[in-house]
Amino acid sequence: MSETQTLHAAFAAKIDAVLDALEAEAVLPAGVARGNVAVEPPRDPAHGDLSTNAAMVLAKQAKTNPHALAEKLVEKLSTDPLIEAAEIAGPGFINLRLDDSNWLREIEAIAALQGDYGRSTRGAGRTVNVEYVSANPTGPMHMGHCRGAVVGDALAALLEYAGHPVVREYYVNDAGAQVQTLARSAHLRYREALGEDIGEIPEGFYPGDYLKPIGKALADEFGDSYVGAPESEWLTIFREKSVAAMMDMIRADLAMLGIHHDVFSSEAVLQAAGKPEAAEAWLRSHDLVYDGLLEAPKGKVLEDWEAVELPLFRSTRFGDDQDRPIRKSDGNWTYFGADLAYHMQKAEQADELIDIWGADHAGTVKRIKAAVAALSEGQGKPIPFDVKLVQMVQLLRNGEPVKMSKRSGNFITIADMVEEVGKDVVRFTMLTRKPEAQMDFDFAKVVEASKDNPVFYVQYAHARISSTLRKAAAEGITPSGDHLDLLGVDEMSLVKQAAQFPRQVEAAAQAREPHRIAFYLYDLAAAFHAYWNLGNDDAEKRIILTDNVDLTASRLFLAVQVAQVIRNGLALLGVEAVEEL
RNA sequence: GCGCCCGUAGCUCAGCUGGAUAGAGCACGAGACUUCUAAUCUUGAGGCCACAGGUUCGAAUCCUGUCGGGCGCGCCA
């Protein structure tokens, strides 16, 4: 067994073994379906450390009632020396209270594994490709990209920690009309850099000042040779140069958030390699692409609608409202046509795919899922594919919406945000809400130093531990695990909270919900703050007792492990733990 | 009109894929600093889990419908 088997998993295995035994005794039918058997900590700690619904779920199959079956289970579980008590409760729950030795060993496990405590092999080496951000390379990263970027990055880290090789990927849309507009806008700035008065930036061009340095660089490189030249001579080169510059800028913005991708896939390269043609050919050979008339969009009245014959993908076969064109009437690929080929390419290199999209792209989920489902059939293996939609963030300042106008490029960039409130605040705040719910981000509130602000609350717990260790060191006491048996019931409840971490990681990874880690850390911090304050009422419960070195060393040892778990959790969120506030 | 997401305490939100008496924070009431950081803790009050049906031992959670809010809906990206 791997060294990271969790306490929780170990007891789940014990219960499984008992069910095996009951099968052997024909109390349960052979091969009984156990899919719904759950082993988890009860909500109410008074009910014990672990609880299972096995008797309730299996009673019908065993042709008996839950209580009778529970008695058989309890009988066997009670003989385990690591189980202090097994009791039947409520409609047939079995509550287990674990022997304290389990928890003491868990403290030692944290100490031994350190940064790897909570890491698991559950992912079984299955490679997951996580595509996130993928903002168009036409300007700096702004707020609209931020949440998806943070959620995608935390999810990638979480999956990695749970045993998946992870590819962090960014799809660069460098082949469409928008990057042509970028090139033309850069050409304006190029002429400006050469001294021409270009006046107001016309409609249909990107107005932002961020293109000025690009214009300057182009002027430095090419002189005035493209000033009066026809577009055909400079469009491609200007496009490539400005996209490259935009991507440098985007990478720098992402780096401010601590985000780094492994792979940047270019749409232009994908097309040059003929990937969309290959996808089309395969789909046509399976009757999944046909030439047909594109229907007018439903529910909208369009006077100028003209049905045109186009190559259409049969996404209706997979639940979409209508079949979707993969090429435009000028023969070029639609965004969808190229994206389809792109997903095919990703699927060749990974076992599972996850896309993180903004909620404004929700309308295209069905067609891309349809496409991957179709490709799945072609590959002869299912390609698990998940699109996570990240809802909008509303920016506020003291409760007032922050105004943004796209015109004149006056929007809040990620760089602005990070400079104002800091990377850790941005990341943690974005992860304290489930991604599919809308959220407000109030610049004033997120920097508040109070328990209303989870970032500080968790950081404060870590800082308090650091400060305690400094104080103890000054008293000449260092943490030691030699006398952990001196620890009492208050310490046990803190350990129990810390020991939930591996299970939380697994559950969060399985559900693809990194925000669960943030909420868990808040709870762990609360448990520590509560433990700390016991010393306010009872001086004997203070961590540092200069007249009891062994107990103090043991409490410090525990505190060190709690800090370790906080660090491990924060690391998954990409937030740094601090030594002091 | 259609699709997707959301609706839980006065406010902001959790709720571990169907479990036991639905939980936190803010705000409100009452308490705890000669201290290892009171940036914290303890405690009280506060609920038709939007509404109506259904599924089953059991529903905030799953299904159907209604209402309310958000996002989206051309060969754009």
XYZ file of C-alpha atoms (C1' of nucleotides) in Angstrom:
658
model
C 0.000 0.000 0.000
C 1.199 3.486 -0.729
C 2.560 5.551 2.115
C -0.128 8.146 1.625
C -3.077 5.989 2.523
C -5.246 8.143 4.680
C -6.736 7.331 7.996
C -10.107 7.677 6.400
C -9.252 5.272 3.580
C -7.834 2.775 6.041
C -11.091 2.601 7.958
C -13.143 2.506 4.781
C -11.067 -0.545 3.878
C -11.779 -2.095 7.273
C -15.494 -1.723 6.721
C -15.123 -3.222 3.276
C -13.318 -6.183 4.795
C -16.132 -6.704 7.283
C -18.612 -6.716 4.408
C -16.436 -9.357 2.706
C -16.621 -11.461 5.829
C -20.388 -11.113 6.001
C -20.612 -12.192 2.388
C -18.539 -15.263 3.231
C -20.958 -16.046 6.056
C -23.881 -15.582 3.655
C -25.338 -12.822 5.791
C -25.002 -10.732 2.679
C -25.544 -12.152 -0.813
C -22.310 -12.725 -2.739
C -21.241 -9.759 -4.839
C -23.563 -7.382 -3.063
C -23.693 -3.935 -4.701
C -21.758 -1.549 -2.476
C -21.776 1.537 -4.661
C -23.803 3.604 -2.204
C -21.892 2.630 0.903
C -20.341 5.775 2.329
C -17.819 6.217 5.092
C -17.483 9.780 6.258
C -17.178 11.900 9.357
C -20.618 12.753 10.740
C -21.650 16.395 10.737
C -22.069 16.303 14.474
C -18.788 15.359 16.187
C -20.809 13.990 19.109
C -21.677 11.103 16.813
C -18.092 9.963 16.684
C -15.206 10.171 14.257
C -16.548 8.174 11.354
C -19.949 7.035 10.291
C -21.222 4.592 7.704
C -24.612 4.071 6.150
C -23.700 0.510 5.058
C -26.460 -1.201 7.043
C -29.161 1.081 5.662
C -28.004 0.769 2.088
C -27.517 -3.005 2.147
C -30.434 -4.105 4.335
C -32.791 -4.609 1.427
C -30.295 -6.763 -0.477
C -29.675 -8.798 2.659
C -33.434 -9.238 3.106
C -33.287 -7.910 6.621
C -33.785 -4.569 8.382
C -31.053 -1.966 8.831
C -30.809 -2.369 12.570
C -30.315 -6.146 12.462
C -27.654 -5.838 9.812
C -25.958 -3.039 11.724
C -25.659 -5.319 14.737
C -23.760 -7.877 12.689
C -21.399 -5.178 11.432
C -20.863 -3.706 14.876
C -20.079 -7.118 16.295
C -17.138 -7.494 13.916
C -15.961 -3.884 14.024
C -15.823 -3.872 17.825
C -13.033 -6.414 17.834
C -10.658 -3.987 16.103
C -8.228 -2.530 18.659
C -8.049 0.746 16.724
C -11.774 1.212 17.127
C -12.691 2.379 20.587
C -16.419 2.149 20.097
C -18.927 1.188 17.434
C -22.538 2.164 17.991
C -25.784 1.994 16.097
C -27.632 5.281 15.859
C -30.660 6.828 14.244
C -32.191 4.873 11.388
C -29.202 2.531 11.144
C -26.009 4.540 11.015
C -22.960 2.940 12.523
C -20.846 5.461 14.366
C -17.213 4.709 15.068
C -15.096 6.386 17.681
C -11.440 5.868 16.940
C -8.766 5.190 19.475
C -6.564 8.231 20.151
C -3.521 6.346 18.921
C -4.908 6.808 15.409
C -4.731 10.567 15.759
C -1.299 10.596 17.325
C -0.039 8.558 14.422
C -1.640 11.059 12.066
C 0.373 13.883 13.637
C 3.495 11.855 13.017
C 2.396 11.206 9.440
C 2.156 14.938 8.772
C 5.594 15.430 10.292
C 7.037 12.684 8.108
C 5.382 13.636 4.840
C 5.449 17.426 5.267
C 4.729 19.034 1.904
C 3.477 15.713 0.596
C 0.896 15.207 3.310
C -2.385 15.042 1.439
C -0.842 14.067 -1.875
C -2.470 11.002 -3.315
C -2.144 8.539 -6.141
C -5.829 8.439 -6.839
C -5.369 10.014 -10.243
C -3.513 6.819 -11.132
C -1.275 8.587 -13.595
C -4.102 9.532 -15.932
C -3.056 12.672 -17.756
C -5.478 15.564 -17.562
C -5.263 18.473 -19.937
C -6.613 21.650 -18.352
C -7.149 24.497 -20.777
C -7.737 27.841 -19.152
C -7.442 31.575 -19.749
C -7.064 31.341 -23.564
C -7.802 35.048 -23.828
C -7.557 36.526 -27.303
C -4.100 37.993 -27.885
C -5.424 41.439 -28.650
C -4.786 43.233 -25.395
C -3.836 42.964 -21.753
C -5.559 40.601 -19.367
C -8.524 42.243 -17.732
C -10.893 41.322 -14.947
C -13.064 39.145 -17.144
C -10.214 36.680 -17.455
C -9.156 36.661 -13.846
C -11.519 34.216 -12.232
C -11.131 31.548 -14.899
C -7.382 31.954 -14.699
C -7.277 31.435 -10.942
C -9.806 28.618 -10.890
C -8.069 26.803 -13.746
C -4.682 27.157 -12.142
C -5.860 25.948 -8.740
C -7.690 23.059 -10.345
C -4.541 22.068 -12.218
C -2.530 22.111 -8.991
C -5.205 20.145 -7.197
C -5.356 17.435 -9.850
C -1.599 17.183 -9.860
C -1.583 16.740 -6.095
C -4.216 14.052 -6.475
C -1.974 11.992 -8.690
C -2.688 13.191 -12.216
C -0.003 14.313 -14.615
C -1.392 17.686 -15.688
C -0.894 19.719 -18.834
C -1.703 23.386 -18.340
C -2.684 24.662 -21.746
C -3.520 28.003 -23.340
C -5.186 28.163 -26.749
C -3.989 31.186 -28.704
C -6.624 32.464 -31.110
C -4.164 33.933 -33.556
C -5.931 33.067 -36.814
C -9.198 34.983 -36.851
C -10.433 38.420 -37.792
C -9.565 39.874 -34.394
C -5.836 39.459 -34.831
C -6.109 41.081 -38.251
C -7.709 44.040 -36.529
C -4.824 43.915 -34.077
C -2.326 44.040 -36.945
C -4.088 47.018 -38.533
C -4.239 48.796 -35.199
C -0.543 48.174 -34.740
C 0.069 49.618 -38.183
C -1.638 52.827 -37.089
C 0.602 53.027 -34.049
C 3.572 52.272 -36.274
C 2.769 55.288 -38.432
C 2.237 57.315 -35.293
C 5.625 56.265 -33.985
C 7.157 57.544 -37.214
C 5.742 61.002 -36.539
C 2.453 60.913 -38.381
C -0.577 62.483 -36.719
C -3.120 59.672 -36.784
C -5.765 61.621 -34.878
C -8.477 59.737 -33.099
C -8.354 55.946 -33.432
C -11.191 55.100 -35.854
C -14.043 52.708 -35.139
C -13.084 49.111 -35.780
C -9.547 49.417 -34.432
C -8.217 48.696 -30.956
C -7.729 52.049 -29.262
C -5.664 51.085 -26.214
C -2.370 52.779 -25.448
C -0.757 49.409 -24.935
C -0.239 49.219 -28.711
C 2.026 52.278 -28.731
C 5.166 50.360 -27.707
C 4.386 47.800 -30.412
C 4.184 50.581 -33.009
C 7.463 51.961 -31.751
C 9.157 48.565 -31.943
C 7.869 48.032 -35.467
C 9.105 51.474 -36.475
C 12.526 50.727 -35.009
C 12.695 47.435 -36.824
C 11.300 48.329 -40.247
C 11.785 52.076 -40.577
C 9.242 53.649 -42.890
C 9.202 50.857 -45.481
C 5.608 49.800 -44.748
C 4.047 53.239 -44.326
C 2.487 53.516 -47.777
C 2.733 49.846 -48.659
C -0.397 47.847 -49.484
C -1.812 45.833 -46.626
C -0.948 42.545 -48.299
C 2.744 43.328 -47.819
C 2.656 43.941 -44.080
C -0.455 42.344 -42.642
C 1.044 38.930 -41.914
C 4.292 40.194 -40.469
C 2.550 42.849 -38.368
C 0.112 40.272 -37.129
C 2.813 37.872 -36.064
C 4.876 40.562 -34.385
C 1.966 42.056 -32.498
C 0.522 38.707 -31.428
C 3.937 37.757 -30.090
C 4.117 41.024 -28.183
C 0.591 40.576 -26.813
C 1.417 37.075 -25.651
C 4.517 38.366 -23.869
C 2.339 40.884 -22.128
C -0.270 38.280 -21.224
C 2.372 35.912 -19.879
C 3.712 38.729 -17.722
C 0.200 39.500 -16.435
C -0.376 35.837 -15.637
C 2.975 35.622 -13.895
C 1.804 38.368 -11.551
C -0.915 35.956 -10.470
C 1.592 33.118 -10.219
C 0.179 31.395 -13.283
C 2.341 29.596 -15.828
C 1.138 27.394 -18.650
C 3.011 24.391 -20.010
C 1.705 24.606 -23.550
C 0.583 27.501 -25.735
C -1.245 26.064 -28.726
C -1.534 28.312 -31.734
C -4.655 28.213 -33.842
C -2.631 29.410 -36.821
C -0.171 26.539 -36.447
C -3.051 24.111 -36.057
C -4.529 25.318 -39.316
C -1.214 25.370 -41.152
C -0.750 21.736 -40.143
C -4.061 20.837 -41.769
C -5.664 19.563 -38.572
C -9.133 20.948 -39.347
C -9.089 19.279 -42.775
C -8.193 15.974 -41.180
C -10.995 16.327 -38.640
C -13.470 17.249 -41.357
C -12.492 14.284 -43.501
C -12.931 11.881 -40.621
C -16.264 13.362 -39.619
C -17.526 13.286 -43.208
C -16.582 9.633 -43.528
C -18.767 8.952 -40.507
C -21.629 11.091 -41.782
C -21.135 13.569 -38.945
C -20.403 16.434 -41.323
C -22.597 17.140 -44.353
C -23.272 20.029 -46.691
C -26.583 21.567 -45.733
C -28.522 24.768 -45.308
C -27.818 26.675 -42.118
C -31.090 27.445 -40.393
C -31.811 30.861 -39.016
C -31.108 31.128 -35.294
C -34.138 30.218 -33.257
C -36.162 32.750 -31.384
C -34.749 35.734 -33.199
C -36.387 37.593 -36.024
C -33.881 38.365 -38.732
C -35.117 40.158 -41.799
C -31.940 39.771 -43.764
C -31.454 36.068 -43.107
C -30.378 34.088 -46.155
C -29.919 30.367 -45.856
C -26.554 29.351 -47.268
C -25.186 25.902 -47.884
C -22.248 25.152 -45.588
C -20.457 22.126 -44.178
C -22.375 21.375 -40.999
C -21.504 19.201 -38.035
C -24.385 17.056 -36.824
C -24.334 18.341 -33.253
C -28.102 17.806 -33.002
C -27.323 14.129 -32.819
C -25.664 14.870 -29.469
C -28.334 17.156 -28.041
C -27.536 20.526 -29.575
C -30.327 22.754 -30.906
C -29.056 22.928 -34.438
C -26.217 21.669 -36.580
C -23.230 23.974 -36.561
C -21.095 25.187 -39.457
C -17.426 24.323 -39.400
C -16.517 26.544 -42.369
C -17.633 29.991 -43.385
C -18.934 30.733 -46.857
C -15.532 32.150 -47.782
C -14.090 28.704 -47.132
C -12.231 29.650 -43.961
C -12.765 27.718 -40.751
C -15.241 28.962 -38.230
C -14.047 29.254 -34.671
C -15.909 26.054 -33.959
C -14.371 24.216 -36.912
C -10.880 24.989 -35.689
C -11.780 24.370 -32.062
C -13.084 20.948 -32.938
C -9.766 20.033 -34.518
C -7.986 21.541 -31.533
C -9.847 19.287 -29.112
C -9.003 16.320 -31.285
C -5.356 17.279 -30.982
C -5.584 17.614 -27.200
C -7.352 14.287 -26.902
C -4.456 12.573 -28.646
C -2.136 13.642 -25.846
C -4.241 13.283 -22.718
C -6.628 10.874 -21.056
C -9.052 13.544 -19.905
C -9.838 17.071 -21.017
C -11.100 19.998 -18.986
C -11.893 23.435 -20.416
C -12.423 26.444 -18.199
C -14.643 28.977 -19.958
C -16.348 32.192 -19.061
C -20.100 31.946 -18.646
C -20.550 34.130 -21.728
C -19.499 31.112 -23.789
C -22.115 28.843 -22.238
C -24.026 28.729 -25.495
C -21.241 26.814 -27.235
C -20.780 24.088 -24.641
C -23.181 21.684 -26.263
C -21.558 21.790 -29.666
C -18.033 21.258 -28.410
C -19.181 18.467 -26.117
C -20.940 16.962 -29.113
C -17.732 17.231 -31.095
C -15.653 15.512 -28.436
C -18.285 12.809 -28.051
C -18.127 12.195 -31.805
C -14.319 12.103 -31.754
C -14.497 9.747 -28.800
C -16.260 7.221 -30.974
C -13.608 7.632 -33.605
C -10.766 7.052 -31.168
C -12.421 3.881 -29.976
C -12.079 5.050 -26.393
C -14.158 7.442 -24.389
C -12.540 10.828 -23.842
C -13.796 12.227 -20.552
C -14.402 15.892 -21.193
C -15.667 18.542 -18.865
C -16.368 22.199 -19.482
C -16.336 24.252 -16.301
C -18.162 27.533 -16.630
C -16.956 30.385 -14.509
C -19.558 33.041 -13.804
C -19.114 36.772 -14.012
C -17.388 38.835 -11.354
C -18.802 42.225 -10.560
C -16.198 44.721 -9.441
C -17.178 47.004 -6.612
C -15.530 49.647 -4.532
C -17.272 50.236 -1.200
C -20.386 48.685 -2.624
C -20.434 50.886 -5.733
C -19.955 49.211 -9.126
C -16.654 50.106 -10.781
C -17.282 51.635 -14.166
C -15.458 50.253 -17.125
C -15.634 51.439 -20.665
C -14.115 49.284 -23.336
C -13.900 52.235 -25.639
C -10.609 54.028 -24.972
C -9.346 50.872 -23.340
C -10.346 52.073 -19.899
C -10.799 48.750 -18.126
C -9.443 47.264 -14.944
C -6.551 44.995 -15.825
C -5.241 42.089 -13.845
C -2.061 44.057 -13.332
C -4.105 46.878 -11.743
C -5.821 44.446 -9.426
C -2.713 42.655 -8.311
C -0.921 45.925 -7.700
C -3.772 47.230 -5.593
C -4.629 44.241 -3.410
C -1.906 41.664 -4.001
C -1.750 38.277 -5.645
C -2.747 36.251 -2.606
C -5.880 38.271 -1.959
C -6.982 38.041 -5.577
C -6.419 34.300 -5.731
C -7.939 33.367 -2.403
C -10.967 35.600 -2.872
C -11.671 34.147 -6.306
C -11.618 30.700 -4.713
C -13.981 31.409 -1.842
C -17.032 31.026 -4.003
C -18.060 28.105 -6.104
C -17.215 29.048 -9.682
C -20.697 28.547 -11.116
C -22.128 31.218 -8.830
C -21.786 34.890 -9.620
C -19.622 36.880 -7.280
C -18.855 40.416 -6.236
C -15.298 41.538 -5.742
C -15.122 44.619 -3.578
C -11.709 46.273 -3.551
C -12.393 47.742 -0.132
C -13.571 44.531 1.507
C -10.926 42.131 0.262
C -8.121 44.033 1.951
C -9.913 44.272 5.274
C -7.981 42.560 8.027
C -10.754 40.746 9.817
C -12.407 37.376 10.078
C -14.830 38.623 7.471
C -11.924 38.209 5.111
C -10.877 34.556 4.850
C -7.449 35.338 3.422
C -6.370 37.147 6.538
C -8.099 34.759 8.859
C -6.158 31.789 7.468
C -2.929 33.734 7.185
C -3.334 34.899 10.765
C -3.594 31.337 12.035
C -0.350 30.470 10.282
C 1.346 33.623 11.508
C 0.213 32.924 15.073
C 1.830 29.522 14.965
C 5.038 31.012 13.635
C 5.018 33.612 16.356
C 4.426 30.971 19.017
C 7.403 29.007 17.767
C 9.577 32.120 17.894
C 8.457 32.803 21.434
C 9.073 29.207 22.498
C 12.506 29.215 20.931
C 13.301 32.295 22.983
C 12.291 30.290 26.048
C 14.544 27.488 24.888
C 11.763 25.039 24.027
C 11.632 23.327 20.654
C 8.892 21.125 19.206
C 9.198 17.433 19.896
C 7.091 14.401 19.073
C 8.574 12.303 21.899
C 5.709 12.751 24.354
C 2.620 13.050 22.193
C 0.728 10.851 24.644
C 0.611 13.908 26.925
C -1.805 15.596 24.545
C -5.423 15.752 25.622
C -8.898 16.043 24.258
C -8.529 19.649 23.079
C -5.511 18.733 21.019
C -7.313 15.702 19.627
C -10.112 17.790 18.205
C -7.559 19.993 16.470
C -5.731 16.985 15.026
C -8.985 15.558 13.775
C -9.585 18.722 11.801
C -6.082 18.685 10.332
C -6.414 14.999 9.490
C -9.339 15.760 7.177
C -6.983 17.369 4.683
C -6.151 14.303 2.558
C -9.792 13.436 2.256
C -10.675 16.989 1.317
C -8.033 16.962 -1.399
C -9.410 13.763 -2.862
C -12.997 14.943 -2.737
C -12.154 18.348 -4.185
C -10.102 16.762 -6.970
C -12.796 14.291 -7.813
C -15.445 16.995 -7.911
C -13.029 19.367 -9.689
C -13.821 22.012 -7.102
C -10.744 23.775 -5.753
C -12.877 26.170 -3.702
C -13.470 23.355 -1.234
C -9.845 23.622 -0.159
C -10.318 27.301 0.633
C -13.333 26.560 2.821
C -11.532 23.701 4.502
C -8.598 25.965 5.365
C -10.981 28.467 6.886
C -12.384 25.734 9.122
C -8.935 24.528 10.083
C -7.876 28.065 10.929
C -11.022 28.454 13.049
C -10.173 25.251 14.918
C -6.719 26.568 15.640
C -7.926 29.994 16.782
C -10.396 28.290 19.112
C -7.656 26.062 20.502
C -5.418 29.055 21.026
C -8.056 30.957 22.958
C -8.517 28.146 25.455
C -5.413 29.597 27.042
C -7.257 32.862 27.725
C -9.645 31.185 30.124
C -7.326 28.591 31.538
C -3.623 29.372 31.812
C -2.840 25.635 31.879
C -4.134 25.414 28.313
C -1.722 27.895 26.877
C 0.609 26.279 24.397
C 3.752 27.443 26.110
C 4.081 26.343 29.722
C 7.608 27.027 30.848
C 7.232 24.688 33.801
C 6.164 21.765 31.649
C 8.656 21.377 28.852
C 7.480 17.987 27.610
C 3.864 19.063 27.239
C 4.899 22.348 25.660
C 7.158 20.564 23.178
C 4.301 18.244 22.256
C 1.852 21.107 21.768
C 4.399 22.926 19.641
C 4.876 19.774 17.618
C 1.156 19.676 16.964
C 1.109 23.373 16.067
C 3.941 22.805 13.596
C 1.894 20.119 11.859
C -1.197 22.313 11.710
C 0.915 25.014 10.091
C 2.192 22.416 7.645
C -1.325 21.488 6.589
C -2.229 25.148 6.172
C 0.839 25.600 3.970
C -0.025 22.548 1.887
C -3.547 23.795 1.362
C -2.498 27.321 0.540
C 0.065 25.960 -1.904
C -2.739 24.260 -3.810
C -4.481 27.603 -4.078
C -1.270 29.332 -5.080
C -1.290 31.487 -1.961
C 1.742 32.008 0.216
C 1.733 31.347 3.926
C 3.198 34.181 5.965
C 5.313 34.121 9.128
C 3.797 37.321 10.436
C 1.157 39.816 9.415
C -38.981 32.303 -27.649
C -34.802 28.767 -26.519
C -30.317 27.104 -23.765
C -27.022 27.302 -19.455
C -26.089 29.043 -14.246
C -28.099 30.758 -9.664
C -32.246 31.192 -5.676
C -30.410 28.489 1.786
C -30.793 33.465 8.437
C -31.796 40.867 7.563
C -26.744 40.759 4.323
C -22.444 37.690 1.981
C -22.076 32.534 1.378
C -20.932 26.901 2.749
C -23.494 22.395 2.758
C -18.417 16.730 1.588
C -22.527 14.200 -5.339
C -29.280 11.308 -1.108
C -28.266 10.923 5.428
C -29.051 12.133 11.770
C -31.472 18.449 15.110
C -29.639 22.682 7.732
C -24.095 25.459 9.119
C -20.237 29.759 9.087
C -19.050 35.094 8.765
C -21.162 40.170 8.878
C -24.838 42.948 11.449
C -27.671 42.733 16.504
C -27.582 41.107 22.282
C -24.252 39.180 26.431
C -19.170 37.930 27.873
C -13.287 36.834 27.676
C -6.863 40.632 27.053
C -1.228 41.373 33.570
C -1.003 36.774 27.609
C 2.259 32.671 22.900
C -0.561 38.775 18.246
C -8.182 40.422 21.185
C -6.455 40.960 13.316
C -8.878 36.191 18.109
C -12.406 33.378 21.074
C -17.131 31.966 23.945
C -22.388 32.550 23.971
C -27.672 34.208 22.569
C -31.317 35.280 19.051
C -32.288 34.700 13.881
C -34.937 29.366 8.624
C -41.690 27.367 4.723
C -33.641 25.732 2.076
C -38.138 30.685 -3.861
C -43.033 27.931 -4.735
C -45.934 23.335 -6.154
C -45.892 18.317 -7.238
C -42.962 13.608 -7.801
C -39.014 9.621 -6.887
C -37.651 6.435 -1.519
C -36.355 3.976 4.352
C -34.687 9.420 3.989
C -34.537 15.354 -0.405
C -31.620 21.944 0.516
C -29.343 18.016 -2.688
C -32.290 13.906 -7.902
C -36.915 14.538 -11.705
C -41.135 17.767 -13.670
C -43.518 22.423 -13.674
C -44.053 27.697 -11.997
C -41.905 32.352 -10.295
C -37.553 35.617 -9.683
C -32.190 37.150 -10.952
C -27.762 36.612 -14.228
C -25.322 35.078 -18.841
C -25.790 33.709 -23.765
C -28.327 32.609 -28.480
C -25.937 34.516 -36.951
C -20.808 32.091 -41.013
C -18.180 36.831 -34.484
C -14.652 34.923 -30.950
